[in-house]
Amino acid sequence: MIRCVCPGSFDPVTNGHVDVIRRAAALFEEVVVAVLVNPAKRGAFTLQERLELLRGALEGIPRVRVEVVGGGVLLVDFCRSVDAVAVVKGLRGGTDFAYELPMALMNRHLTGLETVFLAGEPRLEHVSSSLVKEVVAHGGDVSGLVPDAVLTALNARLRPPAH
Ligand code: PNS
């Protein structure tokens, strides 16, 4: 089984994540979506909420499973434990590349784990979990950028009362 891991915080999952995961599933025999927990970072959504939104968003994409990676665990160790040969990440542009390259090099240094970069879908180049949260928190509309259930959850959690 040629398996890859798509890691992230998914706070919350966006259509950009779903696009990368769907494309990874077309390249690998199995995709493990790894939800990493950073105890130092309080997210907008609890781990349970993130998992529920992620599972809903990935329904219908075959050969994808979602797993939680606890705080203090290196991504390379998780990848070894699930027997994954590569990490798959989407790149929206040069800033993503500058952020991702040292991690990819470090992961390869640590265990030889490879990283495969997929060119992000241009339609979704401006979409990130942090930006959609900021837009909703200021009363803006992010429909089309996140799955419908995520839109509902974002509006319920972050939308200011006046909007
Ligand atoms: O969605 P994010 O927050 O941009 O994802 C970053 C993530 C979770 C993939 C990265 O921080 C990570 O791999 N963390 C796990 C701990 C680890 O292995 N750190 C060393 C990376 S070289």
mmCIF file of C-alpha atoms and ligand atoms in Angstrom:
data_model
loop_
_atom_site.group_PDB
_atom_site.id
_atom_site.type_symbol
_atom_site.label_atom_id
_atom_site.label_comp_id
_atom_site.label_asym_id
_atom_site.label_seq_id
_atom_site.Cartn_x
_atom_site.Cartn_y
_atom_site.Cartn_z
ATOM 1 C CA MET A 1 0.000 0.000 0.000
ATOM 2 C CA ILE A 2 1.597 3.294 -1.132
ATOM 3 C CA ARG A 3 0.342 5.686 1.517
ATOM 4 C CA CYS A 4 0.768 9.427 2.069
ATOM 5 C CA VAL A 5 -0.059 11.782 4.912
ATOM 6 C CA CYS A 6 -1.745 15.178 4.540
ATOM 7 C CA PRO A 7 -1.010 16.974 7.825
ATOM 8 C CA GLY A 8 -2.438 20.167 9.265
ATOM 9 C CA SER A 9 -4.341 21.828 12.069
ATOM 10 C CA PHE A 10 -7.548 22.060 10.010
ATOM 11 C CA ASP A 11 -8.973 24.840 12.201
ATOM 12 C CA PRO A 12 -11.169 24.604 10.161
ATOM 13 C CA VAL A 13 -10.839 22.592 6.933
ATOM 14 C CA THR A 14 -11.143 24.754 3.793
ATOM 15 C CA ASN A 15 -11.921 23.940 0.165
ATOM 16 C CA GLY A 16 -8.175 24.364 -0.456
ATOM 17 C CA HIS A 17 -7.460 21.454 1.913
ATOM 18 C CA VAL A 18 -10.195 19.337 0.326
ATOM 19 C CA ASP A 19 -8.748 19.985 -3.154
ATOM 20 C CA VAL A 20 -5.253 18.882 -2.091
ATOM 21 C CA ILE A 21 -6.550 15.791 -0.275
ATOM 22 C CA ARG A 22 -8.707 14.790 -3.265
ATOM 23 C CA ARG A 23 -5.727 15.155 -5.604
ATOM 24 C CA ALA A 24 -3.461 13.242 -3.194
ATOM 25 C CA ALA A 25 -6.026 10.415 -3.211
ATOM 26 C CA ALA A 26 -5.687 10.235 -6.991
ATOM 27 C CA LEU A 27 -1.907 9.827 -6.697
ATOM 28 C CA PHE A 28 -1.580 7.473 -3.714
ATOM 29 C CA GLU A 29 -3.342 4.256 -2.755
ATOM 30 C CA GLU A 30 -4.318 5.656 0.638
ATOM 31 C CA VAL A 31 -4.313 9.115 2.246
ATOM 32 C CA VAL A 32 -4.083 9.568 5.990
ATOM 33 C CA VAL A 33 -5.256 13.055 6.937
ATOM 34 C CA ALA A 34 -3.343 13.855 10.125
ATOM 35 C CA VAL A 35 -4.890 16.401 12.463
ATOM 36 C CA LEU A 36 -2.076 17.781 14.564
ATOM 37 C CA VAL A 37 -2.823 19.137 17.993
ATOM 38 C CA ASN A 38 -0.760 22.073 19.150
ATOM 39 C CA PRO A 39 -1.437 22.419 22.894
ATOM 40 C CA ALA A 40 0.119 25.912 22.878
ATOM 41 C CA LYS A 41 -2.396 27.174 20.311
ATOM 42 C CA ARG A 42 -6.053 27.642 21.172
ATOM 43 C CA GLY A 43 -8.008 27.248 17.984
ATOM 44 C CA ALA A 44 -11.465 28.466 17.029
ATOM 45 C CA PHE A 45 -12.720 24.866 16.985
ATOM 46 C CA THR A 46 -12.161 21.993 19.387
ATOM 47 C CA LEU A 47 -10.436 18.865 18.171
ATOM 48 C CA GLN A 48 -13.785 17.047 18.077
ATOM 49 C CA GLU A 49 -15.332 19.839 16.000
ATOM 50 C CA ARG A 50 -12.397 19.882 13.566
ATOM 51 C CA LEU A 51 -12.618 16.121 13.130
ATOM 52 C CA GLU A 52 -16.360 16.213 12.533
ATOM 53 C CA LEU A 53 -16.054 19.022 9.958
ATOM 54 C CA LEU A 54 -13.140 17.274 8.253
ATOM 55 C CA ARG A 55 -14.886 13.889 8.079
ATOM 56 C CA GLY A 56 -17.987 15.553 6.642
ATOM 57 C CA ALA A 57 -15.920 17.456 4.057
ATOM 58 C CA LEU A 58 -14.115 14.300 2.925
ATOM 59 C CA GLU A 59 -17.196 12.092 2.659
ATOM 60 C CA GLY A 60 -17.281 10.523 -0.760
ATOM 61 C CA ILE A 61 -13.527 10.689 -1.364
ATOM 62 C CA PRO A 62 -12.402 7.046 -1.374
ATOM 63 C CA ARG A 63 -9.329 5.679 0.422
ATOM 64 C CA VAL A 64 -8.997 8.614 2.817
ATOM 65 C CA ARG A 65 -8.964 8.289 6.593
ATOM 66 C CA VAL A 66 -8.597 10.898 9.313
ATOM 67 C CA GLU A 67 -6.339 10.435 12.345
ATOM 68 C CA VAL A 68 -5.341 12.599 15.300
ATOM 69 C CA VAL A 69 -1.671 13.187 16.143
ATOM 70 C CA GLY A 70 -1.149 14.179 19.759
ATOM 71 C CA GLY A 71 0.998 17.095 20.923
ATOM 72 C CA GLY A 72 4.709 16.307 21.220
ATOM 73 C CA VAL A 73 4.740 13.827 18.347
ATOM 74 C CA LEU A 74 6.960 14.528 15.335
ATOM 75 C CA LEU A 75 5.289 14.257 11.954
ATOM 76 C CA VAL A 76 8.056 11.906 10.778
ATOM 77 C CA ASP A 77 7.324 9.522 13.663
ATOM 78 C CA PHE A 78 3.613 9.543 12.901
ATOM 79 C CA CYS A 79 4.351 8.873 9.213
ATOM 80 C CA ARG A 80 6.542 5.926 10.153
ATOM 81 C CA SER A 81 3.833 4.552 12.475
ATOM 82 C CA VAL A 82 1.272 4.498 9.657
ATOM 83 C CA ASP A 83 3.846 3.357 7.078
ATOM 84 C CA ALA A 84 3.524 6.440 4.857
ATOM 85 C CA VAL A 85 6.168 7.123 2.206
ATOM 86 C CA ALA A 86 5.467 10.832 1.769
ATOM 87 C CA VAL A 87 3.815 13.945 3.090
ATOM 88 C CA VAL A 88 1.623 15.829 0.597
ATOM 89 C CA LYS A 89 1.173 19.600 0.892
ATOM 90 C CA GLY A 90 -0.442 22.214 -1.317
ATOM 91 C CA LEU A 91 1.518 25.336 -2.240
ATOM 92 C CA ARG A 92 -0.384 28.570 -2.812
ATOM 93 C CA GLY A 93 2.709 30.580 -3.689
ATOM 94 C CA GLY A 94 6.176 31.657 -2.673
ATOM 95 C CA THR A 95 5.251 32.373 0.941
ATOM 96 C CA ASP A 96 3.961 28.828 1.405
ATOM 97 C CA PHE A 97 7.108 27.500 -0.229
ATOM 98 C CA ALA A 98 9.356 29.537 2.106
ATOM 99 C CA TYR A 99 7.407 28.162 5.106
ATOM 100 C CA GLU A 100 7.248 24.573 3.858
ATOM 101 C CA LEU A 101 10.746 24.034 2.438
ATOM 102 C CA PRO A 102 12.659 24.005 5.762
ATOM 103 C CA MET A 103 10.093 21.555 7.199
ATOM 104 C CA ALA A 104 10.373 19.314 4.138
ATOM 105 C CA LEU A 105 14.188 19.382 4.372
ATOM 106 C CA MET A 106 14.110 18.727 8.121
ATOM 107 C CA ASN A 107 11.721 15.806 7.718
ATOM 108 C CA ARG A 108 13.960 14.298 5.045
ATOM 109 C CA HIS A 109 16.997 14.876 7.267
ATOM 110 C CA LEU A 110 15.298 13.135 10.213
ATOM 111 C CA THR A 111 14.072 9.936 8.576
ATOM 112 C CA GLY A 112 14.307 10.310 4.795
ATOM 113 C CA LEU A 113 10.585 11.131 4.629
ATOM 114 C CA GLU A 114 9.788 12.793 1.291
ATOM 115 C CA THR A 115 7.414 15.713 0.754
ATOM 116 C CA VAL A 116 5.335 16.044 -2.416
ATOM 117 C CA PHE A 117 4.137 19.567 -3.199
ATOM 118 C CA LEU A 118 0.993 20.038 -5.270
ATOM 119 C CA ALA A 119 0.452 23.375 -6.992
ATOM 120 C CA GLY A 120 -2.555 24.937 -5.271
ATOM 121 C CA GLU A 121 -5.733 25.485 -7.245
ATOM 122 C CA PRO A 122 -5.485 29.132 -8.440
ATOM 123 C CA ARG A 123 -9.188 29.746 -7.649
ATOM 124 C CA LEU A 124 -8.374 29.028 -3.994
ATOM 125 C CA GLU A 125 -4.995 30.719 -3.763
ATOM 126 C CA HIS A 126 -6.238 33.278 -1.236
ATOM 127 C CA VAL A 127 -7.915 30.702 1.014
ATOM 128 C CA SER A 128 -6.430 29.797 4.399
ATOM 129 C CA SER A 129 -7.997 28.746 7.706
ATOM 130 C CA SER A 130 -6.722 31.894 9.399
ATOM 131 C CA LEU A 131 -7.996 34.280 6.704
ATOM 132 C CA VAL A 132 -11.470 32.748 6.510
ATOM 133 C CA LYS A 133 -11.755 33.033 10.296
ATOM 134 C CA GLU A 134 -10.684 36.675 10.193
ATOM 135 C CA VAL A 135 -13.122 37.530 7.398
ATOM 136 C CA VAL A 136 -16.066 35.881 9.177
ATOM 137 C CA ALA A 137 -15.117 37.506 12.504
ATOM 138 C CA HIS A 138 -15.467 40.870 10.759
ATOM 139 C CA GLY A 139 -18.812 40.051 9.191
ATOM 140 C CA GLY A 140 -17.579 38.979 5.734
ATOM 141 C CA ASP A 141 -18.828 36.156 3.526
ATOM 142 C CA VAL A 142 -16.612 33.138 2.793
ATOM 143 C CA SER A 143 -19.172 30.989 1.001
ATOM 144 C CA GLY A 144 -17.587 28.935 -1.771
ATOM 145 C CA LEU A 145 -14.260 28.922 0.050
ATOM 146 C CA VAL A 146 -15.141 26.340 2.699
ATOM 147 C CA PRO A 147 -17.504 23.354 2.774
ATOM 148 C CA ASP A 148 -21.131 24.269 3.606
ATOM 149 C CA ALA A 149 -21.019 22.733 7.088
ATOM 150 C CA VAL A 150 -17.847 24.714 7.836
ATOM 151 C CA LEU A 151 -19.539 27.926 6.679
ATOM 152 C CA THR A 152 -22.403 27.282 9.096
ATOM 153 C CA ALA A 153 -19.996 26.475 11.940
ATOM 154 C CA LEU A 154 -17.845 29.558 11.240
ATOM 155 C CA ASN A 155 -20.855 31.854 11.169
ATOM 156 C CA ALA A 156 -22.213 30.373 14.402
ATOM 157 C CA ARG A 157 -18.859 30.640 16.183
ATOM 158 C CA LEU A 158 -17.290 33.856 14.905
ATOM 159 C CA ARG A 159 -19.771 36.097 13.100
ATOM 160 C CA PRO A 160 -20.387 39.351 15.031
ATOM 161 C CA PRO A 161 -24.000 39.840 16.179
ATOM 162 C CA ALA A 162 -24.588 42.963 14.044
ATOM 163 C CA HIS A 163 -24.237 40.957 10.777
HETATM 164 O O1 PNS B 1 -1.880 23.548 9.203
HETATM 165 P P1 PNS B 1 -0.520 23.941 9.728
HETATM 166 O O2 PNS B 1 -0.632 24.448 11.149
HETATM 167 O O3 PNS B 1 0.214 24.893 8.791
HETATM 168 O O4 PNS B 1 0.370 22.606 9.754
HETATM 169 C C1 PNS B 1 1.731 22.630 10.172
HETATM 170 C C2 PNS B 1 2.134 21.221 10.639
HETATM 171 C C3 PNS B 1 1.164 20.754 11.721
HETATM 172 C C4 PNS B 1 2.083 20.277 9.464
HETATM 173 C C5 PNS B 1 3.595 21.289 11.203
HETATM 174 O O5 PNS B 1 3.650 22.240 12.220
HETATM 175 C C6 PNS B 1 4.076 19.927 11.739
HETATM 176 O O6 PNS B 1 4.476 19.073 10.973
HETATM 177 N N1 PNS B 1 3.998 19.732 13.096
HETATM 178 C C7 PNS B 1 4.295 18.465 13.743
HETATM 179 C C8 PNS B 1 5.532 18.537 14.628
HETATM 180 C C9 PNS B 1 6.770 18.358 13.790
HETATM 181 O O7 PNS B 1 7.049 17.311 13.229
HETATM 182 N N2 PNS B 1 7.552 19.447 13.719
HETATM 183 C C10 PNS B 1 8.769 19.491 12.939
HETATM 184 C C11 PNS B 1 8.478 19.808 11.485
HETATM 185 S S1 PNS B 1 9.971 19.843 10.558
#
